[in-house]
């Protein structure tokens, strides 16, 4: 029995997530048959919002260069990352997802001019486009076929990347924001067990990073290219799961953290860094552990980039998948409910648990905008009551959460008004468009409701930033100033707050820290230096704040911005100089060797899950770390010296 279960499990993995992102055929079920209706004038959704790039974040909001809220009302224009199913001839339309052969370029360029397609986006209210690409596309030197760009003759003879360039140029010239999305390693349809499960499934992590630096630099001068969506739907391969924080070659947290910092420091500091949650782990067989973590791991371990205000988290939701359902039918299908099977109340709770808590809980180390960068449903041919009800409920949640979103997909094919049906805009082989507002698409009312619902606009005030330090497996130096200087504790793992923030909290074990700019803002003097403290040179006689313990204390006029560790043991404290008069002298000892000591209603969230934590108050700064090397101790932090600002 065990052997047969394992064989079944492996077979299931081979079909994991075999249901496509947008099923080729509409699902069926109880529900009213759609009735054709006369074409009606669409609502006025095309008025462009004035915005000034680049984009950044303030708490849970994305803002433009003027500090005004910019809501990503996006759509996905797929095709450049590939539509080939992985079997059969790449020249045969039937071998492509839903019979739609993109020809290695954004779908529809064979049927309509780019300007017409973009005008359609503007008409339905889209202000931004998630534009998928593959790593293979970047290096593909074979020109696209004339057929693939038949409606855009100026693109003939170009490589796929050159066509991608032209599309980016035209989208941004029309005032739309573009988010680059590394969708796949290879140029084929996503997202099963297909060689594209991880960022490094079909290439090395180093090659993946090099490709991203190339793309970020390529569009650096086009400021309406606003974001880098690092990788799409990270998921299990046949044998291995991705993870969030284990420090190995499958660690999506570490890979995205490292690349995000590299893009900002080496390629383009203006880009938003978009990190999707983990899409799937485990074997989709009843009795085996499996599920869709999405953004749940962010609560315990969140990203801290070198530039605060550049991180956006992302999640995907479709009716036919579920919190523990792969989306498959037949082999790979489990008894777990799909999202469409959940009650309205349970759906709200699950969405909050898996994604919306990140933007909904303020003043946490993980607080950031959440972009639902894929959601969608079948259109005219979708008669199932459950998918339709799910879409209405999901739209309600996007409205209620005032969420950023991107519909999948924007562009599709039709023939005599039939076809895949998931897209909002379709063109036939003769170039005739079938649009969302032609009168017979049941999604039109929900889309209109989503696009016209009241949402936050205008200025967003600067917010307090809370950041987690996690030198779990290596250096975690998030200060640009310190990155530019030589190694200040060779051989140790070093952890430093982003510039403008100060250290406020430490975990007793596990090496985690908490930084913030709360109350005081940036404290590090522009011309001030730093000092590495590995002894008690600055402990004032008669002011022993941790008797019997070794104290690494900053000098007068300095505050803690970082620390280093060897194993679990404290190695050194990193202190920075503040402007004269900014720091006070009164201090207290905060012990956390036997339990949490974070004060009443502390901000920042649980930055060291599973460990005792100490934290200075919002109107204090940390000026020292105490530990002991006595028998039974691992020289881990036991106390903080907190002084009043």
Coordinates of C-alpha atoms in Angstrom, one line a residue:
X1 CA 0.0 0.0 0.0
X2 CA 2.8 2.4 0.9
X3 CA 4.5 1.8 -2.4
X4 CA 1.3 2.4 -4.4
X5 CA 0.7 5.6 -2.5
X6 CA 4.1 6.9 -3.3
X7 CA 3.7 6.0 -7.0
X8 CA 0.3 7.8 -7.0
X9 CA 1.9 10.7 -5.2
X10 CA 4.6 11.0 -7.8
X11 CA 2.1 10.8 -10.6
X12 CA 0.1 13.5 -9.0
X13 CA 3.1 15.7 -8.7
X14 CA 3.7 15.3 -12.4
X15 CA 0.3 16.8 -12.9
X16 CA 0.5 19.3 -10.1
X17 CA -1.3 22.5 -11.0
X18 CA -1.9 21.0 -14.5
X19 CA -5.0 23.0 -14.6
X20 CA -3.9 26.2 -16.5
X21 CA -4.1 29.6 -15.0
X22 CA -7.0 30.3 -17.3
X23 CA -8.7 27.0 -18.3
X24 CA -9.1 26.4 -22.0
X25 CA -12.7 25.6 -21.7
X26 CA -15.3 27.1 -19.5
X27 CA -16.3 25.0 -16.5
X28 CA -19.8 23.8 -16.3
X29 CA -22.3 23.5 -13.5
X30 CA -25.7 24.6 -12.3
X31 CA -26.3 28.2 -13.3
X32 CA -28.1 30.3 -15.8
X33 CA -27.2 30.1 -19.4
X34 CA -25.8 33.4 -20.6
X35 CA -28.0 35.4 -22.8
X36 CA -26.8 37.7 -25.5
X37 CA -27.7 41.3 -24.9
X38 CA -27.5 44.3 -27.1
X39 CA -24.2 46.2 -27.0
X40 CA -24.3 49.0 -24.5
X41 CA -22.1 52.0 -24.2
X42 CA -19.3 51.2 -21.7
X43 CA -18.9 53.3 -18.6
X44 CA -16.3 56.1 -18.8
X45 CA -13.3 54.2 -17.4
X46 CA -10.8 55.6 -19.8
X47 CA -9.9 58.9 -18.0
X48 CA -6.2 58.6 -17.2
X49 CA -5.0 59.4 -13.7
X50 CA -2.2 61.9 -13.8
X51 CA 0.8 60.4 -12.0
X52 CA 4.5 61.1 -11.7
X53 CA 7.0 58.3 -11.6
X54 CA 8.8 56.7 -10.0
X55 CA 6.6 54.7 -7.6
X56 CA 7.3 53.8 -4.0
X57 CA 5.4 52.7 -0.9
X58 CA 4.2 54.2 2.3
X59 CA 3.0 51.6 4.6
X60 CA 0.3 49.6 2.8
X61 CA 0.0 52.1 -0.1
X62 CA 1.8 52.6 -3.4
X63 CA 2.4 56.2 -4.1
X64 CA 3.9 58.2 -7.0
X65 CA 6.8 60.7 -6.8
X66 CA 4.4 63.4 -5.4
X67 CA 3.3 61.1 -2.6
X68 CA -0.2 60.6 -4.1
X69 CA -1.7 57.1 -3.9
X70 CA -1.3 55.2 -7.2
X71 CA -3.6 52.1 -7.2
X72 CA -2.3 49.4 -9.5
X73 CA -5.4 48.7 -11.6
X74 CA -3.6 46.3 -13.8
X75 CA -4.0 43.5 -16.3
X76 CA -1.7 40.8 -17.6
X77 CA -0.7 40.9 -21.2
X78 CA 0.8 37.5 -21.6
X79 CA 2.4 35.7 -24.6
X80 CA 6.1 36.8 -24.5
X81 CA 6.8 34.2 -21.9
X82 CA 5.3 31.5 -24.1
X83 CA 2.0 29.8 -24.9
X84 CA 3.4 26.4 -26.1
X85 CA 2.1 23.5 -23.9
X86 CA 5.3 21.6 -24.0
X87 CA 4.3 18.9 -26.4
X88 CA 3.6 18.8 -30.1
X89 CA 4.9 21.2 -32.7
X90 CA 5.5 24.8 -31.6
X91 CA 4.1 25.8 -35.0
X92 CA 0.8 24.1 -34.5
X93 CA -1.8 26.3 -32.8
X94 CA -3.3 23.2 -31.2
X95 CA -0.1 22.7 -29.2
X96 CA -0.5 26.1 -27.5
X97 CA -2.6 26.9 -24.4
X98 CA -6.3 27.2 -25.5
X99 CA -5.1 27.1 -29.1
X100 CA -3.7 30.6 -28.8
X101 CA -0.3 30.7 -30.3
X102 CA 1.5 33.9 -29.3
X103 CA 4.5 33.4 -31.5
X104 CA 6.8 34.3 -28.5
X105 CA 5.4 37.9 -28.3
X106 CA 2.6 39.5 -26.4
X107 CA -0.6 37.9 -27.6
X108 CA -2.7 39.5 -30.3
X109 CA 0.0 41.3 -32.3
X110 CA -0.9 39.1 -35.3
X111 CA -4.5 40.4 -35.1
X112 CA -4.5 44.1 -34.0
X113 CA -2.1 47.0 -34.1
X114 CA -0.4 47.7 -30.8
X115 CA -2.1 51.1 -30.6
X116 CA -5.5 49.5 -30.9
X117 CA -4.8 47.0 -28.2
X118 CA -3.5 49.6 -25.8
X119 CA -6.5 51.8 -26.5
X120 CA -8.6 48.9 -25.4
X121 CA -6.7 48.7 -22.1
X122 CA -7.4 52.4 -21.5
X123 CA -11.0 52.0 -22.4
X124 CA -11.6 49.4 -19.7
X125 CA -9.8 51.5 -17.1
X126 CA -6.4 49.7 -16.8
X127 CA -3.6 52.0 -15.7
X128 CA -0.8 49.5 -15.5
X129 CA 0.3 46.2 -17.2
X130 CA 2.1 43.2 -15.9
X131 CA 4.2 42.1 -18.8
X132 CA 5.5 38.5 -18.5
X133 CA 8.8 37.4 -20.0
X134 CA 10.9 34.3 -19.9
X135 CA 14.6 34.0 -19.3
X136 CA 14.8 32.1 -22.6
X137 CA 13.2 35.1 -24.4
X138 CA 16.0 37.4 -23.3
X139 CA 18.5 35.3 -25.1
X140 CA 16.4 34.2 -28.1
X141 CA 18.1 35.5 -31.2
X142 CA 15.7 33.9 -33.7
X143 CA 13.5 36.6 -35.3
X144 CA 9.8 36.3 -34.7
X145 CA 7.7 35.0 -37.7
X146 CA 5.9 37.4 -39.9
X147 CA 2.7 35.7 -38.9
X148 CA 3.2 36.5 -35.2
X149 CA 3.2 40.3 -35.9
X150 CA 1.0 40.3 -39.0
X151 CA -1.0 43.3 -37.7
X152 CA 2.2 45.2 -36.8
X153 CA 4.5 45.0 -39.9
X154 CA 7.1 47.4 -38.3
X155 CA 7.9 44.6 -35.9
X156 CA 8.9 42.1 -38.6
X157 CA 12.4 40.7 -38.4
X158 CA 12.8 41.6 -34.8
X159 CA 13.8 39.2 -32.0
X160 CA 11.3 38.5 -29.2
X161 CA 13.2 40.8 -26.9
X162 CA 13.1 43.6 -29.5
X163 CA 9.3 43.2 -29.8
X164 CA 9.0 43.3 -26.0
X165 CA 11.0 46.5 -26.1
X166 CA 8.6 48.0 -28.6
X167 CA 5.6 47.0 -26.5
X168 CA 7.1 48.5 -23.4
X169 CA 7.8 51.7 -25.3
X170 CA 4.2 52.0 -26.6
X171 CA 2.6 51.1 -23.3
X172 CA 4.6 53.7 -21.4
X173 CA 4.2 56.3 -24.1
X174 CA 0.4 55.9 -23.6
X175 CA 0.9 56.8 -19.9
X176 CA 0.5 53.2 -18.6
X177 CA 2.9 51.8 -15.9
X178 CA 4.7 48.6 -16.8
X179 CA 5.7 45.9 -14.3
X180 CA 8.3 43.5 -15.7
X181 CA 7.4 39.9 -14.7
X182 CA 9.8 37.0 -14.9
X183 CA 7.1 34.4 -15.6
X184 CA 9.1 31.4 -16.6
X185 CA 12.6 30.1 -17.3
X186 CA 11.7 28.7 -20.7
X187 CA 9.4 30.1 -23.3
X188 CA 6.3 27.9 -22.7
X189 CA 3.0 27.9 -20.9
X190 CA 3.0 28.0 -17.1
X191 CA 2.4 26.6 -14.4
X192 CA 2.8 22.9 -13.8
X193 CA 5.7 20.6 -13.3
X194 CA 7.3 22.0 -16.4
X195 CA 10.9 23.0 -15.7
X196 CA 9.8 26.4 -14.6
X197 CA 8.8 25.7 -11.0
X198 CA 11.5 27.8 -9.4
X199 CA 13.6 30.7 -10.4
X200 CA 16.5 28.3 -10.7
X201 CA 14.6 25.2 -12.1
X202 CA 16.2 25.4 -15.5
X203 CA 19.1 27.7 -14.9
X204 CA 21.3 28.8 -12.1
X205 CA 20.5 31.4 -9.5
X206 CA 23.5 33.4 -10.7
X207 CA 22.2 33.3 -14.3
X208 CA 18.7 34.3 -13.1
X209 CA 20.1 37.3 -11.3
X210 CA 22.2 38.3 -14.3
X211 CA 19.1 38.3 -16.5
X212 CA 17.2 40.5 -14.1
X213 CA 20.0 43.0 -13.8
X214 CA 20.1 43.1 -17.6
X215 CA 16.4 43.8 -17.8
X216 CA 16.4 46.4 -15.1
X217 CA 19.2 48.3 -16.7
X218 CA 17.6 48.0 -20.1
X219 CA 14.6 50.0 -19.1
X220 CA 16.2 52.2 -16.4
X221 CA 15.7 55.4 -18.4
X222 CA 12.0 54.7 -19.0
X223 CA 10.6 55.8 -15.6
X224 CA 7.1 54.4 -16.4
X225 CA 8.7 51.0 -16.1
X226 CA 7.9 50.9 -12.4
X227 CA 8.4 47.4 -11.1
X228 CA 10.2 44.1 -11.1
X229 CA 8.0 41.1 -10.4
X230 CA 10.8 38.7 -9.6
X231 CA 9.3 35.3 -10.3
X232 CA 5.9 33.8 -11.0
X233 CA 4.2 31.1 -8.8
X234 CA 7.2 29.5 -7.1
X235 CA 6.1 25.9 -6.5
X236 CA 7.1 22.3 -6.0
X237 CA 9.0 20.3 -8.6
X238 CA 8.8 16.5 -8.8
X239 CA 11.1 16.0 -5.9
X240 CA 11.6 19.2 -4.1
X241 CA 9.6 22.0 -2.4
X242 CA 10.6 25.6 -2.3
X243 CA 10.9 27.1 1.2
X244 CA 10.9 30.4 3.0
X245 CA 14.0 31.0 5.1
X246 CA 16.0 27.7 5.2
X247 CA 19.0 29.2 3.5
X248 CA 19.4 26.5 0.9
X249 CA 19.2 26.6 -2.9
X250 CA 15.4 26.3 -2.8
X251 CA 15.0 29.3 -0.4
X252 CA 12.7 31.7 -2.1
X253 CA 12.9 34.3 0.7
X254 CA 16.7 34.4 0.5
X255 CA 16.7 34.4 -3.3
X256 CA 14.2 37.2 -3.7
X257 CA 15.8 39.3 -0.8
X258 CA 19.2 39.0 -2.4
X259 CA 18.1 39.8 -5.9
X260 CA 15.9 42.7 -4.8
X261 CA 18.8 44.4 -3.1
X262 CA 21.0 43.8 -6.2
X263 CA 18.5 45.4 -8.5
X264 CA 18.2 48.5 -6.3
X265 CA 21.9 48.9 -5.7
X266 CA 23.3 47.8 -9.1
X267 CA 20.6 48.4 -11.7
X268 CA 17.7 50.7 -10.9
X269 CA 16.9 52.2 -7.5
X270 CA 13.5 53.4 -8.7
X271 CA 11.9 50.1 -9.3
X272 CA 9.3 48.5 -7.0
X273 CA 10.5 45.0 -6.0
X274 CA 7.5 42.6 -6.2
X275 CA 7.8 39.3 -4.3
X276 CA 5.1 36.7 -4.8
X277 CA 4.4 34.2 -2.0
X278 CA 5.0 30.5 -2.5
X279 CA 2.3 29.0 -4.7
X280 CA 2.5 25.3 -3.7
X281 CA 4.4 22.8 -1.6
X282 CA 3.8 19.2 -0.9
X283 CA 2.3 16.2 -2.8
X284 CA -1.4 16.7 -3.9
X285 CA -2.7 13.4 -2.6
X286 CA -5.0 13.0 0.4
X287 CA -3.0 11.9 3.3
X288 CA 0.2 13.7 2.3
X289 CA 1.1 17.2 3.4
X290 CA 0.3 19.8 0.8
X291 CA -0.9 23.3 0.4
X292 CA -0.7 26.8 -0.9
X293 CA 1.4 28.9 1.6
X294 CA 0.9 32.1 -0.4
X295 CA 2.0 35.0 1.9
X296 CA 1.5 33.3 5.2
X297 CA 5.3 33.0 5.9
X298 CA 5.7 36.7 5.7
X299 CA 4.2 37.1 9.2
X300 CA 7.2 35.4 10.7
X301 CA 9.9 36.4 8.2
X302 CA 9.6 39.5 6.0
X303 CA 11.9 41.2 3.5
X304 CA 13.9 44.3 4.4
X305 CA 15.3 45.9 1.3
X306 CA 18.2 48.4 1.3
X307 CA 15.8 51.1 0.2
X308 CA 12.7 51.3 2.5
X309 CA 9.5 51.9 0.5
X310 CA 10.3 49.7 -2.5
X311 CA 8.7 46.3 -1.4
X312 CA 5.4 45.0 -2.7
X313 CA 4.1 41.6 -1.9
X314 CA 2.0 39.6 -4.4
X315 CA -0.5 36.8 -4.4
X316 CA -2.7 34.9 -7.0
X317 CA -6.2 33.6 -6.5
X318 CA -8.5 31.5 -8.9
X319 CA -11.8 29.9 -8.1
X320 CA -10.7 26.4 -9.2
X321 CA -7.6 26.3 -6.8
X322 CA -7.8 26.4 -3.1
X323 CA -5.8 26.9 0.1
X324 CA -4.9 23.1 -0.1
X325 CA -6.2 22.3 -3.6
X326 CA -3.8 22.3 -6.5
X327 CA -6.5 23.1 -9.1
X328 CA -6.1 19.8 -10.8
X329 CA -8.9 17.4 -11.8
X330 CA -8.5 13.7 -11.8
X331 CA -4.9 12.7 -10.8
X332 CA -3.7 15.4 -8.5
X333 CA -7.1 16.3 -7.3
X334 CA -7.7 16.1 -3.5
X335 CA -10.8 16.3 -1.4
X336 CA -9.8 19.8 -0.2
X337 CA -12.2 22.6 -1.0
X338 CA -11.4 25.0 -3.8
X339 CA -11.8 28.7 -3.2
X340 CA -15.2 28.6 -5.0
X341 CA -16.4 26.0 -2.5
X342 CA -15.9 28.2 0.5
X343 CA -18.7 30.1 2.1
X344 CA -18.6 33.9 1.8
X345 CA -17.4 34.1 5.4
X346 CA -14.8 31.4 5.0
X347 CA -13.5 33.0 1.8
X348 CA -13.0 36.4 3.6
X349 CA -11.1 34.6 6.4
X350 CA -8.9 32.6 4.1
X351 CA -8.0 35.7 1.9
X352 CA -7.1 37.6 5.1
X353 CA -5.0 34.7 6.4
X354 CA -3.2 34.1 3.1
X355 CA -2.6 37.6 1.8
X356 CA -4.6 40.7 3.0
X357 CA -3.1 40.6 6.6
X358 CA 0.1 42.0 5.1
X359 CA -1.6 45.3 4.0
X360 CA -4.3 45.2 6.7
X361 CA -2.2 45.2 9.8
X362 CA -0.3 48.4 10.3
X363 CA 3.0 49.1 12.0
X364 CA 4.3 45.6 11.6
X365 CA 7.7 44.5 10.2
X366 CA 5.8 42.9 7.3
X367 CA 3.4 45.8 6.5
X368 CA 3.4 46.5 2.8
X369 CA 1.1 46.8 -0.2
X370 CA -0.4 43.6 -1.5
X371 CA -0.9 43.3 -5.3
X372 CA -3.2 40.5 -6.4
X373 CA -1.3 40.2 -9.6
X374 CA -3.4 37.4 -11.0
X375 CA -7.1 36.6 -10.7
X376 CA -9.7 35.9 -13.4
X377 CA -12.6 33.7 -14.5
X378 CA -14.2 32.5 -17.7
X379 CA -16.4 34.9 -19.6
X380 CA -19.3 34.4 -21.9
X381 CA -19.1 30.6 -21.9
X382 CA -18.8 30.3 -18.1
X383 CA -22.2 29.0 -16.9
X384 CA -21.1 27.5 -13.6
X385 CA -22.8 29.1 -10.6
X386 CA -19.8 28.6 -8.3
X387 CA -17.2 30.2 -10.5
X388 CA -19.5 33.1 -11.1
X389 CA -20.4 33.6 -7.5
X390 CA -16.7 33.3 -6.5
X391 CA -15.7 36.1 -9.0
X392 CA -18.4 38.4 -7.6
X393 CA -17.3 37.7 -4.0
X394 CA -13.6 38.1 -4.9
X395 CA -14.3 41.5 -6.6
X396 CA -16.2 42.5 -3.4
X397 CA -13.1 41.8 -1.4
X398 CA -10.8 43.7 -3.8
X399 CA -13.2 46.6 -3.3
X400 CA -13.5 46.2 0.5
X401 CA -9.7 46.0 0.9
X402 CA -9.0 48.8 -1.6
X403 CA -6.5 46.3 -3.0
X404 CA -4.1 46.7 -6.0
X405 CA -4.9 44.0 -8.6
X406 CA -4.1 42.7 -12.1
X407 CA -6.6 40.6 -14.1
X408 CA -5.5 37.6 -16.0
X409 CA -5.5 37.9 -19.0
X410 CA -6.2 41.1 -20.9
X411 CA -5.9 39.7 -24.4
X412 CA -7.3 36.6 -26.1
X413 CA -8.5 35.2 -29.4
X414 CA -12.1 34.5 -30.5
X415 CA -13.7 33.1 -33.5
X416 CA -17.4 33.9 -34.1
X417 CA -17.5 35.1 -30.5
X418 CA -16.4 31.8 -29.1
X419 CA -13.0 30.7 -27.7
X420 CA -11.0 30.6 -24.5
X421 CA -13.1 33.4 -23.1
X422 CA -11.1 34.4 -20.1
X423 CA -9.6 37.6 -21.6
X424 CA -11.3 40.9 -21.3
X425 CA -10.6 41.8 -24.9
X426 CA -10.5 39.3 -27.8
X427 CA -9.6 39.6 -31.5
X428 CA -10.4 37.2 -34.3
X429 CA -8.2 36.3 -37.2
X430 CA -9.7 39.2 -39.2
X431 CA -8.9 41.7 -36.5
X432 CA -12.5 42.1 -35.2
X433 CA -12.6 42.9 -31.5
X434 CA -14.9 41.3 -29.0
X435 CA -14.9 43.5 -25.8
X436 CA -16.0 43.2 -22.3
X437 CA -18.7 45.8 -22.9
X438 CA -20.3 44.3 -26.0
X439 CA -23.4 43.5 -24.0
X440 CA -23.2 39.7 -23.5
X441 CA -20.3 39.3 -21.0
X442 CA -21.6 38.7 -17.5
X443 CA -18.4 40.0 -15.9
X444 CA -19.0 43.5 -17.1
X445 CA -21.1 44.5 -14.1
X446 CA -18.5 43.2 -11.6
X447 CA -15.7 44.8 -13.5
X448 CA -17.5 48.1 -13.6
X449 CA -18.2 47.9 -9.9
X450 CA -14.5 47.2 -9.2
X451 CA -13.2 50.0 -11.4
X452 CA -15.7 52.7 -10.2
X453 CA -15.8 51.8 -6.5
X454 CA -14.6 54.5 -4.1
X455 CA -10.9 54.1 -3.1
X456 CA -8.3 56.1 -1.5
X457 CA -6.8 58.9 -3.6
X458 CA -4.6 61.9 -3.1
X459 CA -1.7 62.4 -0.7
X460 CA -0.5 59.7 1.6
X461 CA 1.4 61.0 4.6
X462 CA 4.9 59.4 5.3
X463 CA 4.6 56.5 7.8
X464 CA 6.8 55.0 10.4
X465 CA 8.8 52.1 9.1
X466 CA 9.4 48.9 10.9
X467 CA 12.0 46.4 9.6
X468 CA 13.1 42.9 10.5
X469 CA 16.7 41.9 10.5
X470 CA 17.4 38.2 9.8
X471 CA 21.1 37.3 9.6
X472 CA 20.0 33.6 9.8
X473 CA 22.4 32.3 7.2
X474 CA 24.7 35.1 6.3
X475 CA 25.1 38.9 6.3
X476 CA 22.0 41.0 6.4
X477 CA 23.5 44.5 5.9
X478 CA 20.6 46.7 4.7
X479 CA 22.5 50.0 5.1
X480 CA 23.8 51.5 1.9
X481 CA 26.4 53.5 3.9
X482 CA 27.8 50.3 5.6
X483 CA 27.7 48.3 2.3
X484 CA 30.1 50.9 0.8
X485 CA 32.7 50.3 3.6
X486 CA 35.1 47.5 4.3
X487 CA 34.0 44.4 6.3
X488 CA 33.7 45.5 9.9
X489 CA 33.7 42.1 11.6
X490 CA 35.4 39.6 9.3
X491 CA 34.0 36.0 9.7
X492 CA 30.9 37.1 11.6
X493 CA 27.4 37.4 10.2
X494 CA 26.6 41.1 10.2
X495 CA 23.1 42.7 10.5
X496 CA 22.5 46.4 10.0
X497 CA 19.4 48.5 9.8
X498 CA 18.5 50.4 6.6
X499 CA 19.8 53.9 6.5
X500 CA 17.5 56.2 8.5
X501 CA 16.4 53.5 11.0
X502 CA 17.8 52.5 14.4
X503 CA 17.9 49.2 16.2
X504 CA 15.1 48.9 18.7
X505 CA 14.7 45.2 19.4
X506 CA 16.6 41.9 19.6
X507 CA 15.7 38.2 20.0
X508 CA 17.3 36.3 22.8
X509 CA 18.0 33.5 20.4
X510 CA 17.8 33.2 16.6
X511 CA 19.7 36.4 15.8
X512 CA 16.6 38.4 14.7
X513 CA 16.4 42.2 15.2
X514 CA 13.9 45.0 14.8
X515 CA 14.6 48.4 13.3
X516 CA 12.5 51.6 13.0
X517 CA 12.5 55.3 12.4
X518 CA 9.6 55.8 14.9
X519 CA 9.5 59.1 16.7
X520 CA 12.9 60.4 15.8
X521 CA 13.2 59.8 12.1
X522 CA 16.7 59.5 10.7
X523 CA 19.3 59.8 13.5
X524 CA 22.6 59.1 11.8
X525 CA 24.4 62.3 11.2
X526 CA 25.3 63.0 7.6
X527 CA 28.9 63.4 8.4
X528 CA 28.9 61.1 11.4
X529 CA 30.9 57.9 11.4
X530 CA 30.4 54.5 13.0
X531 CA 32.1 52.5 15.6
X532 CA 32.4 48.8 16.1
X533 CA 32.3 47.9 19.8
X534 CA 33.4 44.5 21.0
X535 CA 34.3 45.3 24.6
X536 CA 33.2 47.5 27.6
X537 CA 35.3 50.6 26.7
X538 CA 32.2 52.9 26.9
X539 CA 30.7 51.6 30.1
X540 CA 30.8 54.5 32.6
X541 CA 32.1 53.6 36.0
X542 CA 29.2 53.6 38.5
X543 CA 26.6 53.1 35.7
X544 CA 26.7 49.3 35.3
X545 CA 23.3 48.7 33.8
X546 CA 23.8 44.8 33.6
X547 CA 26.0 43.8 36.6
X548 CA 27.9 40.6 36.0
X549 CA 27.2 40.6 32.2
X550 CA 29.4 41.6 29.3
X551 CA 28.2 44.9 27.9
X552 CA 28.7 46.2 24.4
X553 CA 27.8 49.8 24.8
X554 CA 27.9 52.7 22.4
X555 CA 29.7 55.9 23.3
X556 CA 27.8 59.0 24.3
X557 CA 26.1 60.6 21.3
X558 CA 25.9 57.2 19.5
X559 CA 23.1 54.7 19.0
X560 CA 22.9 51.1 17.8
X561 CA 22.3 50.5 14.1
X562 CA 23.4 46.9 14.0
X563 CA 25.2 43.9 15.5
X564 CA 27.2 40.9 14.4
X565 CA 27.0 37.2 15.5
X566 CA 29.1 34.1 15.4
X567 CA 26.7 31.1 15.6
X568 CA 24.2 32.3 18.2
X569 CA 26.7 34.4 20.1
X570 CA 27.0 38.2 20.0
X571 CA 30.2 39.3 18.4
X572 CA 30.0 43.1 18.2
X573 CA 27.7 46.0 18.4
X574 CA 27.6 48.6 15.6
X575 CA 27.1 52.2 16.7
X576 CA 26.5 55.3 14.7
X577 CA 26.9 59.0 15.6
X578 CA 23.8 61.2 16.0
X579 CA 23.8 65.0 15.6
X580 CA 24.6 66.9 18.8
X581 CA 21.6 67.1 21.2
X582 CA 19.5 64.4 19.6
X583 CA 20.2 61.7 22.2
X584 CA 19.4 61.8 25.9
X585 CA 21.2 60.3 28.8
X586 CA 18.6 58.6 30.9
X587 CA 18.6 54.9 30.5
X588 CA 17.1 51.6 31.6
X589 CA 17.8 47.9 31.3
X590 CA 15.4 45.8 29.3
X591 CA 15.9 42.1 30.2
X592 CA 14.5 39.4 27.9
X593 CA 16.5 36.3 28.9
X594 CA 13.5 34.7 30.6
X595 CA 10.6 36.0 28.7
X596 CA 9.4 38.8 26.3
X597 CA 9.9 42.3 27.5
X598 CA 8.5 44.7 24.8
X599 CA 6.4 47.1 26.8
X600 CA 2.6 47.8 26.4
X601 CA 1.2 47.3 22.9
X602 CA 4.6 47.3 21.1
X603 CA 4.8 48.1 17.5
X604 CA 6.7 46.1 14.9
X605 CA 5.1 42.7 15.3
X606 CA 6.7 39.4 16.3
X607 CA 10.1 39.9 14.8
X608 CA 11.7 36.9 16.4
X609 CA 9.0 34.2 16.3
X610 CA 9.5 31.5 18.9
X611 CA 12.2 33.4 20.8
X612 CA 12.1 35.7 23.8
X613 CA 12.4 39.3 22.6
X614 CA 13.4 42.7 24.1
X615 CA 12.4 46.0 22.7
X616 CA 13.0 49.6 23.6
X617 CA 10.0 52.0 23.7
X618 CA 9.2 54.2 20.7
X619 CA 10.7 57.3 22.3
X620 CA 14.0 55.5 23.1
X621 CA 17.1 54.3 21.3
X622 CA 19.1 51.2 22.0
X623 CA 22.6 52.0 23.2
X624 CA 24.0 48.6 24.3
X625 CA 23.7 44.9 24.3
X626 CA 24.4 42.6 27.3
X627 CA 25.2 38.9 27.3
X628 CA 27.0 36.4 29.5
X629 CA 29.5 33.7 28.8
X630 CA 28.9 31.8 32.0
X631 CA 28.3 28.0 31.9
X632 CA 25.0 27.2 30.3
X633 CA 24.9 30.4 28.3
X634 CA 25.5 30.7 24.5
X635 CA 26.5 34.4 24.7
X636 CA 23.2 35.3 23.1
X637 CA 21.6 38.7 23.9
X638 CA 20.1 38.9 27.3
X639 CA 19.4 42.6 27.7
X640 CA 19.2 45.9 25.9
X641 CA 20.3 49.3 27.3
X642 CA 17.5 51.6 26.2
X643 CA 17.9 55.4 26.6
X644 CA 15.5 58.3 26.1
X645 CA 15.7 60.3 23.0

